[in-house]
Amino acid sequence: EYSVIDFPLQSDECLSLLIEKECEQFVGFGYFKRLTDGDLDFVARQQAVDWIRKVHTHFNFGPLCAYLSINYLDRFLAAYEFPKDKAWMMQLLAVACLSIASKMEETEVPLVLDLQVCESRFIFEAKTIQKMELLVLTTLKWRMQTVTPFSFIDAFIGKLDGDRSISRSVILKS
Amino acid sequence: MLRFHVLRLLTMAHIQLQYQLIATGITKGFYRGWSLVSSQTVTLKQLGFPNQIGVPGSLIKEITALLQIKHPNIIELMEVVNSKEQTSLMLVYEFMDTSLTSFMRIHPKVMKNPQTIKGLLRQILLAVYHFHSFNIVHEGIKPKNMFIDPATNTLKITDFIWPRSISNSIIEDPYEESTFYYKAPEILVDKKQVTTAVDVWSVGCVFAEMVTGKPLFPAKTEFNQLAKIFSIMGTPSEETWPGISGIYPYLHVYSNCKPKDLRKLVPGLEPAGIDLLNKLLYMDPKKRIPAIKALEHEYFQN
């Protein structure tokens, strides 16, 4: 029988591709400086991250989903001139990022409207969230399959374990 | 750079002056366009989607994957552009205008050459293997989704995203009525049975059609498609397809057909080709040959 479930583990070539991609998607040291210097609203970002984590727990999403949401948020903030004094925009961004990340990673995704739980300070219409999603997708040039620490686990397990084939589910559990 | 220009053109009122519709009235939502910067002709595909769910997840995943895929036998998705109102998307593809369907009609003599068919099938399988290695299932492989450059006989596969990702899309597939000719039995039985094997089945259908010039399983309706397949490939049983009764309790409704001899149905195909065709059209998806193995088949050895 031909196996359709197990995919081959990543090779060295994949690993170097991963590293290359990770560098491409790095937000840059400038971003951290802007955050700590107060050029970007550090508190607003922290609130957005806290909210994402709460909702993430609420829906019992996987770890990669949280990572991706915050990754999108940071990459967006680094690339886009964001008005500083508009708290609602940061909240809208958080909803859009979480929504995209859940669609990328989760099998069961709540409606965008239902994502707005856990004392969300502002509630947005579905139409508004969709527009923000599109803005995030375009700003990040549709590079939504971000290289995360999780991406490397595959490659490194492969290295530790020689060439023995491990099913992906085992890797995802780790 | 392309982004700016296409965006500007899109937001202009006289959009029709900048883009020529390809096959007006047949294919809704498709435009022919060109980049002012590179003077390149492009195909533009407009996508709208309903509001309640935001941007469909399947669409995000596919665009993300397709932007990374570069292969000589896959039509390149060059860009994704938002409309000004952020309510629809425009996909910018490299432009090709002769589909395999038209090619077979226009060049029947070229298609009589076994080497041509071999060359085209090889390119189809290379493309299929490539996106399967990205864990993408096409699900819509058919001659209308393949384009050929008549000068070089280079074949490219297109149309991953539309229409299947967006089932509730305002845009409907004008070719929907013939799509089921190429559908694998397992998805006709149960839509959830999607694996990479469904594409392999479709490739088998296209292979036979390239040889004979006619679809192999031309059922009148989607409802009859399964019966049509059974009448040629034989009605499956627990022996030939373990697990079939679990996913499809209505098997007993179908008359018990014996498999027909593909040599008679696809005349003119060499024995190695018949053997490959039988493996591509294996009823049980678990035992159907994967694209990579098909490429190593002896049919391609000479």
Short mmCIF file of C-alpha atoms in Angstrom, two decimals:
data_model
loop_
_atom_site.label_atom_id
_atom_site.label_comp_id
_atom_site.label_asym_id
_atom_site.label_seq_id
_atom_site.Cartn_x
_atom_site.Cartn_y
_atom_site.Cartn_z
CA GLU A 1 0.00 0.00 0.00
CA TYR A 2 1.08 3.51 -0.74
CA SER A 3 1.18 5.61 2.38
CA VAL A 4 -0.61 8.92 2.13
CA ILE A 5 -0.24 9.92 5.76
CA ASP A 6 3.45 10.01 6.48
CA PHE A 7 5.41 12.74 4.81
CA PRO A 8 9.15 12.49 4.54
CA LEU A 9 11.05 14.35 7.19
CA GLN A 10 12.84 17.48 6.26
CA SER A 11 16.27 17.23 4.76
CA ASP A 12 19.28 19.48 5.23
CA GLU A 13 18.18 21.38 2.16
CA CYS A 14 14.86 22.12 3.82
CA LEU A 15 16.67 23.21 6.95
CA SER A 16 18.77 25.79 5.15
CA LEU A 17 15.62 26.95 3.33
CA LEU A 18 13.94 27.36 6.71
CA ILE A 19 16.78 29.46 8.05
CA GLU A 20 16.74 31.59 4.93
CA LYS A 21 13.00 32.12 5.23
CA GLU A 22 13.27 32.92 8.90
CA CYS A 23 15.77 35.66 8.17
CA GLU A 24 13.51 37.07 5.48
CA GLN A 25 10.65 37.29 7.92
CA PHE A 26 12.64 38.70 10.81
CA VAL A 27 11.03 41.92 11.96
CA GLY A 28 14.43 43.56 12.42
CA PHE A 29 16.23 44.98 15.45
CA GLY A 30 14.79 48.38 14.60
CA TYR A 31 11.38 47.12 15.60
CA PHE A 32 12.46 46.24 19.15
CA LYS A 33 14.15 49.58 19.48
CA ARG A 34 11.02 51.37 18.32
CA LEU A 35 8.97 49.42 20.85
CA THR A 36 11.25 50.13 23.79
CA ASP A 37 11.85 53.75 22.80
CA GLY A 38 8.13 54.40 22.89
CA ASP A 39 8.02 55.12 19.20
CA LEU A 40 5.48 52.32 19.01
CA ASP A 41 2.86 51.86 21.68
CA PHE A 42 4.42 49.12 23.80
CA VAL A 43 1.52 48.96 26.26
CA ALA A 44 -1.08 48.69 23.51
CA ARG A 45 0.91 45.88 21.94
CA GLN A 46 1.16 44.09 25.28
CA GLN A 47 -2.58 44.43 25.80
CA ALA A 48 -3.23 43.01 22.36
CA VAL A 49 -0.91 40.08 23.06
CA ASP A 50 -2.59 39.44 26.43
CA TRP A 51 -5.99 39.47 24.79
CA ILE A 52 -4.86 37.03 22.09
CA ARG A 53 -3.56 34.64 24.76
CA LYS A 54 -6.83 34.80 26.67
CA VAL A 55 -8.98 34.07 23.63
CA HIS A 56 -6.50 31.42 22.58
CA THR A 57 -7.02 29.62 25.90
CA HIS A 58 -10.77 30.19 25.72
CA PHE A 59 -11.05 28.31 22.42
CA ASN A 60 -8.35 25.82 23.31
CA PHE A 61 -6.36 26.60 20.18
CA GLY A 62 -3.01 24.93 19.59
CA PRO A 63 0.34 26.53 20.52
CA LEU A 64 1.27 27.33 16.93
CA CYS A 65 -1.87 29.40 16.53
CA ALA A 66 -0.87 31.73 19.38
CA TYR A 67 2.65 31.99 18.05
CA LEU A 68 1.44 32.85 14.57
CA SER A 69 -1.05 35.48 15.77
CA ILE A 70 1.62 37.36 17.68
CA ASN A 71 4.09 36.90 14.85
CA TYR A 72 1.61 38.47 12.39
CA LEU A 73 0.93 41.29 14.85
CA ASP A 74 4.60 42.15 15.24
CA ARG A 75 5.37 41.86 11.56
CA PHE A 76 2.43 44.09 10.76
CA LEU A 77 3.41 46.71 13.33
CA ALA A 78 6.95 46.69 11.98
CA ALA A 79 5.81 47.21 8.41
CA TYR A 80 2.82 49.48 8.74
CA GLU A 81 2.57 53.08 9.97
CA PHE A 82 0.05 52.63 12.75
CA PRO A 83 -1.75 55.60 14.33
CA LYS A 84 -0.59 55.58 17.96
CA ASP A 85 -3.53 56.99 19.86
CA LYS A 86 -6.23 54.76 18.37
CA ALA A 87 -6.64 51.88 20.82
CA TRP A 88 -9.46 50.35 18.81
CA MET A 89 -7.17 49.83 15.85
CA MET A 90 -4.77 47.73 17.89
CA GLN A 91 -7.72 45.65 19.07
CA LEU A 92 -8.96 45.26 15.49
CA LEU A 93 -5.49 44.18 14.45
CA ALA A 94 -5.39 41.61 17.24
CA VAL A 95 -8.74 40.15 16.15
CA ALA A 96 -7.64 39.98 12.51
CA CYS A 97 -4.30 38.34 13.35
CA LEU A 98 -5.90 35.76 15.61
CA SER A 99 -8.57 35.08 13.02
CA ILE A 100 -6.02 34.48 10.25
CA ALA A 101 -3.82 32.34 12.49
CA SER A 102 -6.76 30.19 13.58
CA LYS A 103 -7.75 29.68 9.95
CA MET A 104 -4.20 28.65 9.13
CA GLU A 105 -3.79 26.22 12.00
CA GLU A 106 -7.05 25.12 13.55
CA THR A 107 -9.45 22.58 12.12
CA GLU A 108 -12.46 24.14 13.77
CA VAL A 109 -12.58 27.87 13.46
CA PRO A 110 -15.22 30.00 15.17
CA LEU A 111 -16.91 32.78 13.17
CA VAL A 112 -14.94 36.00 13.25
CA LEU A 113 -17.69 37.64 15.26
CA ASP A 114 -17.48 34.94 17.92
CA LEU A 115 -13.75 35.46 18.34
CA GLN A 116 -14.45 38.68 20.15
CA VAL A 117 -14.73 37.29 23.67
CA CYS A 118 -12.75 37.77 26.90
CA GLU A 119 -13.59 41.38 27.68
CA SER A 120 -12.80 42.62 24.24
CA ARG A 121 -12.80 46.37 24.63
CA PHE A 122 -14.27 46.97 21.21
CA ILE A 123 -16.58 44.83 19.12
CA PHE A 124 -16.25 45.01 15.37
CA GLU A 125 -18.54 44.02 12.55
CA ALA A 126 -17.57 41.02 10.41
CA LYS A 127 -17.14 43.31 7.44
CA THR A 128 -14.64 45.47 9.30
CA ILE A 129 -12.65 42.46 10.45
CA GLN A 130 -12.54 41.11 6.90
CA LYS A 131 -11.10 44.39 5.66
CA MET A 132 -8.47 44.30 8.37
CA GLU A 133 -7.66 40.68 7.53
CA LEU A 134 -7.07 41.68 3.93
CA LEU A 135 -4.88 44.57 5.00
CA VAL A 136 -2.80 42.27 7.20
CA LEU A 137 -2.53 39.64 4.45
CA THR A 138 -1.40 42.21 1.90
CA THR A 139 0.99 43.97 4.25
CA LEU A 140 2.63 40.64 5.09
CA LYS A 141 2.64 39.82 1.35
CA TRP A 142 0.59 36.68 2.04
CA ARG A 143 3.59 35.08 3.76
CA MET A 144 1.45 33.47 6.39
CA GLN A 145 3.31 30.19 6.67
CA THR A 146 5.79 31.72 9.01
CA VAL A 147 8.91 29.91 10.06
CA THR A 148 8.50 29.26 13.77
CA PRO A 149 10.51 27.33 16.32
CA PHE A 150 8.00 24.55 15.61
CA SER A 151 9.19 24.36 12.01
CA PHE A 152 12.66 23.43 13.20
CA ILE A 153 11.46 20.65 15.49
CA ASP A 154 10.76 18.45 12.46
CA ALA A 155 14.19 19.00 11.07
CA PHE A 156 16.04 18.49 14.33
CA ILE A 157 14.12 15.38 15.33
CA GLY A 158 15.05 14.01 11.94
CA LYS A 159 18.70 14.68 12.73
CA LEU A 160 18.57 13.07 16.18
CA ASP A 161 16.75 10.05 15.01
CA GLY A 162 18.72 9.23 11.91
CA ASP A 163 16.51 8.44 8.96
CA ARG A 164 13.82 6.61 10.79
CA SER A 165 10.45 7.80 9.68
CA ILE A 166 8.37 9.41 12.40
CA SER A 167 4.78 10.24 11.79
CA ARG A 168 3.94 13.91 11.81
CA SER A 169 1.46 13.56 14.63
CA VAL A 170 4.27 12.59 16.98
CA ILE A 171 6.18 15.68 15.98
CA LEU A 172 3.18 17.93 16.45
CA LYS A 173 2.67 16.55 19.95
CA SER A 174 6.16 17.56 20.96
CA MET B 1 6.30 47.56 -8.97
CA LEU B 2 3.60 45.60 -10.71
CA ARG B 3 1.48 45.95 -7.62
CA PHE B 4 1.20 49.70 -7.87
CA HIS B 5 0.20 49.73 -11.46
CA VAL B 6 -2.36 47.00 -11.32
CA LEU B 7 -3.78 48.57 -8.19
CA ARG B 8 -4.03 51.93 -9.86
CA LEU B 9 -5.68 50.44 -12.89
CA LEU B 10 -8.14 48.53 -10.76
CA THR B 11 -9.24 51.58 -8.91
CA MET B 12 -9.82 53.54 -12.08
CA ALA B 13 -13.33 53.81 -13.39
CA HIS B 14 -12.36 52.94 -16.94
CA ILE B 15 -11.12 49.51 -15.95
CA GLN B 16 -12.59 47.97 -19.10
CA LEU B 17 -10.27 50.06 -21.24
CA GLN B 18 -7.23 48.62 -19.49
CA TYR B 19 -8.27 45.00 -19.38
CA GLN B 20 -9.67 42.94 -22.14
CA LEU B 21 -12.07 40.30 -21.00
CA ILE B 22 -11.01 36.83 -22.01
CA ALA B 23 -13.93 35.01 -23.58
CA THR B 24 -16.60 37.42 -22.52
CA GLY B 25 -19.72 35.78 -21.23
CA ILE B 26 -18.16 32.34 -20.87
CA THR B 27 -15.72 32.91 -18.09
CA LYS B 28 -16.93 35.37 -15.54
CA GLY B 29 -14.37 37.12 -13.41
CA PHE B 30 -11.43 36.52 -15.75
CA TYR B 31 -9.60 39.37 -17.39
CA ARG B 32 -6.62 39.67 -19.60
CA GLY B 33 -4.36 42.43 -18.41
CA TRP B 34 -0.86 43.67 -18.81
CA SER B 35 1.72 45.22 -16.61
CA LEU B 36 2.78 48.71 -17.55
CA VAL B 37 6.17 48.06 -16.03
CA SER B 38 7.17 44.76 -17.59
CA SER B 39 4.80 44.95 -20.58
CA GLN B 40 3.88 41.41 -19.69
CA THR B 41 0.48 40.01 -20.46
CA VAL B 42 -1.19 38.56 -17.40
CA THR B 43 -4.39 36.76 -16.53
CA LEU B 44 -6.43 38.43 -13.82
CA LYS B 45 -8.93 36.56 -11.79
CA GLN B 46 -11.34 38.37 -9.56
CA LEU B 47 -12.52 36.77 -6.33
CA GLY B 48 -15.25 37.99 -4.07
CA PHE B 49 -16.37 36.33 -0.90
CA PRO B 50 -19.21 36.54 1.60
CA ASN B 51 -18.87 38.78 4.60
CA GLN B 52 -19.71 36.65 7.60
CA ILE B 53 -16.59 34.52 7.69
CA GLY B 54 -13.98 37.03 6.70
CA VAL B 55 -11.36 35.85 4.24
CA PRO B 56 -11.94 32.09 3.80
CA GLY B 57 -9.25 30.04 5.54
CA SER B 58 -8.80 27.68 2.60
CA LEU B 59 -8.10 30.69 0.40
CA ILE B 60 -5.46 32.07 2.77
CA LYS B 61 -3.73 28.70 2.95
CA GLU B 62 -3.75 28.20 -0.79
CA ILE B 63 -2.55 31.65 -1.75
CA THR B 64 0.21 31.36 0.85
CA ALA B 65 1.29 28.03 -0.61
CA LEU B 66 0.91 29.02 -4.25
CA LEU B 67 3.00 32.14 -3.91
CA GLN B 68 5.85 29.87 -2.81
CA ILE B 69 5.39 27.31 -5.55
CA LYS B 70 7.54 27.87 -8.57
CA HIS B 71 7.56 25.13 -11.16
CA PRO B 72 7.91 25.16 -14.95
CA ASN B 73 4.68 23.17 -15.27
CA ILE B 74 2.54 25.23 -12.94
CA ILE B 75 1.10 28.59 -13.95
CA GLU B 76 2.71 31.12 -11.69
CA LEU B 77 0.60 33.15 -9.30
CA MET B 78 2.56 36.38 -9.52
CA GLU B 79 0.62 38.65 -7.25
CA VAL B 80 -2.45 39.15 -5.13
CA VAL B 81 -3.99 42.59 -5.24
CA ASN B 82 -6.77 43.94 -3.04
CA SER B 83 -9.54 46.03 -4.50
CA LYS B 84 -9.71 49.55 -3.14
CA GLU B 85 -12.77 48.78 -1.03
CA GLN B 86 -11.01 45.71 0.46
CA THR B 87 -13.95 43.54 -0.52
CA SER B 88 -12.45 41.47 -3.29
CA LEU B 89 -9.12 40.18 -4.49
CA MET B 90 -7.49 40.13 -7.87
CA LEU B 91 -5.12 37.26 -8.56
CA VAL B 92 -2.45 37.99 -11.13
CA TYR B 93 -1.22 34.96 -13.08
CA GLU B 94 1.20 34.58 -15.93
CA PHE B 95 -0.73 34.52 -19.16
CA MET B 96 -1.35 31.51 -21.40
CA ASP B 97 -4.24 31.14 -23.79
CA THR B 98 -4.41 27.62 -25.28
CA SER B 99 -6.03 25.12 -22.96
CA LEU B 100 -5.43 21.39 -23.43
CA THR B 101 -9.08 21.16 -24.52
CA SER B 102 -8.55 23.64 -27.35
CA PHE B 103 -5.14 22.17 -28.16
CA MET B 104 -6.64 18.70 -28.67
CA ARG B 105 -9.31 20.22 -30.91
CA ILE B 106 -6.97 22.43 -32.95
CA HIS B 107 -4.10 19.95 -33.33
CA PRO B 108 -5.63 16.48 -33.66
CA LYS B 109 -2.66 15.37 -35.76
CA VAL B 110 -0.11 16.41 -33.15
CA MET B 111 -2.09 14.47 -30.55
CA LYS B 112 -1.83 11.32 -32.71
CA ASN B 113 1.89 11.22 -31.94
CA PRO B 114 2.47 8.93 -28.93
CA GLN B 115 5.61 10.88 -28.02
CA THR B 116 3.58 14.10 -27.71
CA ILE B 117 1.15 12.44 -25.34
CA LYS B 118 4.02 10.98 -23.35
CA GLY B 119 5.65 14.39 -23.10
CA LEU B 120 2.44 16.07 -21.97
CA LEU B 121 1.56 13.37 -19.42
CA ARG B 122 5.06 13.58 -17.99
CA GLN B 123 4.69 17.34 -17.50
CA ILE B 124 1.27 16.89 -15.87
CA LEU B 125 2.70 14.34 -13.44
CA LEU B 126 5.71 16.53 -12.67
CA ALA B 127 3.38 19.39 -11.74
CA VAL B 128 1.12 17.12 -9.70
CA TYR B 129 4.09 15.61 -7.86
CA HIS B 130 5.37 19.10 -7.12
CA PHE B 131 2.25 20.39 -5.45
CA HIS B 132 1.65 17.09 -3.71
CA SER B 133 5.08 17.49 -2.15
CA PHE B 134 3.78 20.76 -0.69
CA ASN B 135 0.84 18.76 0.59
CA ILE B 136 -1.54 20.59 -1.73
CA VAL B 137 -4.34 18.68 -3.41
CA HIS B 138 -5.58 20.29 -6.60
CA GLU B 139 -9.00 18.59 -6.77
CA GLY B 140 -9.85 20.16 -10.10
CA ILE B 141 -7.51 18.58 -12.63
CA LYS B 142 -9.11 18.57 -16.07
CA PRO B 143 -8.06 19.53 -19.62
CA LYS B 144 -9.56 23.01 -19.26
CA ASN B 145 -7.19 23.71 -16.38
CA MET B 146 -4.10 22.90 -18.39
CA PHE B 147 -2.50 25.29 -20.80
CA ILE B 148 -0.06 24.56 -23.59
CA ASP B 149 2.43 26.74 -25.35
CA PRO B 150 2.00 25.37 -28.90
CA ALA B 151 5.51 26.50 -29.88
CA THR B 152 7.29 24.31 -27.33
CA ASN B 153 4.53 21.93 -26.18
CA THR B 154 5.19 23.14 -22.65
CA LEU B 155 2.22 22.33 -20.45
CA LYS B 156 1.23 24.24 -17.31
CA ILE B 157 -1.47 23.46 -14.79
CA THR B 158 -3.56 26.21 -13.28
CA ASP B 159 -6.58 26.98 -11.18
CA PHE B 160 -6.06 25.70 -7.70
CA ILE B 161 -8.01 28.37 -6.02
CA TRP B 162 -11.06 28.91 -8.05
CA PRO B 163 -13.76 27.81 -7.71
CA ARG B 164 -13.52 25.11 -5.11
CA SER B 165 -12.11 27.07 -2.17
CA ILE B 166 -14.98 29.43 -2.15
CA SER B 167 -18.07 27.37 -2.29
CA ASN B 168 -20.35 30.30 -1.55
CA SER B 169 -18.57 32.58 -3.92
CA ILE B 170 -20.57 34.99 -6.01
CA ILE B 171 -18.62 33.65 -8.95
CA GLU B 172 -19.74 30.29 -10.26
CA ASP B 173 -17.70 27.90 -12.30
CA PRO B 174 -19.10 27.93 -15.82
CA TYR B 175 -17.53 24.55 -16.49
CA GLU B 176 -18.92 22.92 -13.39
CA GLU B 177 -21.12 20.60 -15.46
CA SER B 178 -18.19 18.73 -16.95
CA THR B 179 -15.91 18.77 -13.91
CA PHE B 180 -17.33 15.57 -12.52
CA TYR B 181 -15.97 13.54 -15.48
CA TYR B 182 -12.60 13.75 -13.77
CA LYS B 183 -13.72 13.17 -10.17
CA ALA B 184 -12.32 10.19 -8.32
CA PRO B 185 -14.82 7.57 -7.11
CA GLU B 186 -13.95 8.09 -3.44
CA ILE B 187 -14.97 11.76 -3.47
CA LEU B 188 -18.13 11.01 -5.40
CA VAL B 189 -18.90 8.60 -2.56
CA ASP B 190 -17.86 10.88 0.28
CA LYS B 191 -16.55 14.42 -0.12
CA LYS B 192 -14.34 14.02 2.93
CA GLN B 193 -12.18 11.36 1.27
CA VAL B 194 -9.81 13.91 -0.24
CA THR B 195 -6.20 12.78 -0.49
CA THR B 196 -3.54 13.38 -3.12
CA ALA B 197 -4.86 10.23 -4.84
CA VAL B 198 -7.92 12.13 -6.17
CA ASP B 199 -5.59 14.12 -8.42
CA VAL B 200 -3.93 10.95 -9.69
CA TRP B 201 -7.32 9.62 -10.75
CA SER B 202 -8.02 12.84 -12.68
CA VAL B 203 -4.63 12.56 -14.38
CA GLY B 204 -5.63 9.05 -15.51
CA CYS B 205 -8.85 10.45 -17.01
CA VAL B 206 -6.92 13.17 -18.85
CA PHE B 207 -4.37 10.59 -20.08
CA ALA B 208 -7.09 8.46 -21.69
CA GLU B 209 -8.72 11.56 -23.17
CA MET B 210 -5.45 12.68 -24.77
CA VAL B 211 -5.22 9.32 -26.55
CA THR B 212 -8.82 9.04 -27.72
CA GLY B 213 -9.85 12.70 -27.87
CA LYS B 214 -12.93 11.89 -25.80
CA PRO B 215 -13.62 11.83 -22.04
CA LEU B 216 -13.34 8.33 -20.60
CA PHE B 217 -16.23 8.64 -18.14
CA PRO B 218 -18.75 11.02 -19.73
CA ALA B 219 -21.75 10.72 -17.44
CA LYS B 220 -24.81 12.86 -18.05
CA THR B 221 -25.05 14.14 -14.49
CA GLU B 222 -22.86 14.07 -11.39
CA PHE B 223 -25.38 11.67 -9.91
CA ASN B 224 -24.66 9.18 -12.71
CA GLN B 225 -20.89 9.61 -12.59
CA LEU B 226 -20.30 6.82 -10.10
CA ALA B 227 -22.40 4.36 -12.13
CA LYS B 228 -20.46 5.36 -15.25
CA ILE B 229 -17.14 4.65 -13.52
CA PHE B 230 -18.40 1.32 -12.14
CA SER B 231 -19.63 0.29 -15.62
CA ILE B 232 -16.07 0.61 -16.95
CA MET B 233 -13.76 -0.07 -14.02
CA GLY B 234 -16.05 -2.63 -12.39
CA THR B 235 -18.27 -2.26 -9.32
CA PRO B 236 -16.02 -2.36 -6.25
CA SER B 237 -16.43 -4.82 -3.42
CA GLU B 238 -14.81 -5.30 -0.02
CA GLU B 239 -12.26 -7.52 -1.77
CA THR B 240 -11.22 -5.05 -4.45
CA TRP B 241 -11.56 -1.99 -2.21
CA PRO B 242 -11.33 -2.81 1.52
CA GLY B 243 -13.37 -0.36 3.58
CA ILE B 244 -15.66 0.75 0.76
CA SER B 245 -18.85 -0.51 2.43
CA GLY B 246 -17.95 1.54 5.52
CA ILE B 247 -17.82 4.83 3.63
CA TYR B 248 -20.55 3.97 1.13
CA PRO B 249 -23.50 1.89 2.31
CA TYR B 250 -25.36 2.14 -1.01
CA LEU B 251 -23.10 -0.13 -3.07
CA HIS B 252 -25.78 -2.80 -3.42
CA VAL B 253 -27.91 -0.34 -5.40
CA TYR B 254 -25.49 -0.58 -8.32
CA SER B 255 -25.56 -3.48 -10.71
CA ASN B 256 -22.52 -5.68 -10.39
CA CYS B 257 -20.30 -4.74 -13.37
CA LYS B 258 -17.12 -6.51 -14.37
CA PRO B 259 -14.10 -4.34 -15.23
CA LYS B 260 -13.80 -3.67 -18.95
CA ASP B 261 -10.61 -4.04 -20.94
CA LEU B 262 -9.01 -0.61 -21.21
CA ARG B 263 -7.12 -1.74 -24.32
CA LYS B 264 -10.44 -1.70 -26.19
CA LEU B 265 -11.63 1.58 -24.69
CA VAL B 266 -8.35 3.39 -25.24
CA PRO B 267 -7.21 1.96 -28.56
CA GLY B 268 -3.79 2.86 -29.90
CA LEU B 269 -2.12 3.13 -26.51
CA GLU B 270 0.97 0.96 -26.13
CA PRO B 271 0.89 -1.88 -23.53
CA ALA B 272 3.08 0.02 -21.02
CA GLY B 273 0.67 2.96 -21.32
CA ILE B 274 -2.32 0.71 -20.63
CA ASP B 275 -0.56 -0.65 -17.55
CA LEU B 276 0.12 2.87 -16.26
CA LEU B 277 -3.46 3.92 -17.01
CA ASN B 278 -4.76 0.98 -14.99
CA LYS B 279 -2.57 2.04 -12.06
CA LEU B 280 -3.67 5.69 -12.28
CA LEU B 281 -7.29 4.59 -12.38
CA TYR B 282 -7.05 2.08 -9.55
CA MET B 283 -10.38 2.21 -7.73
CA ASP B 284 -9.01 1.90 -4.19
CA PRO B 285 -7.25 5.24 -3.54
CA LYS B 286 -4.84 3.60 -1.07
CA LYS B 287 -3.47 1.41 -3.83
CA ARG B 288 -3.55 4.02 -6.57
CA ILE B 289 -0.06 4.88 -7.81
CA PRO B 290 1.40 8.16 -6.43
CA ALA B 291 2.58 10.75 -8.97
CA ILE B 292 6.25 10.15 -8.16
CA LYS B 293 5.95 6.41 -8.82
CA ALA B 294 4.02 7.05 -12.01
CA LEU B 295 6.93 9.14 -13.29
CA GLU B 296 9.21 6.14 -12.80
CA HIS B 297 6.87 3.84 -14.75
CA GLU B 298 8.31 2.00 -17.74
CA TYR B 299 5.92 3.92 -20.04
CA PHE B 300 8.32 6.85 -19.70
CA GLN B 301 11.46 4.76 -20.21
CA ASN B 302 11.75 5.27 -23.96
#
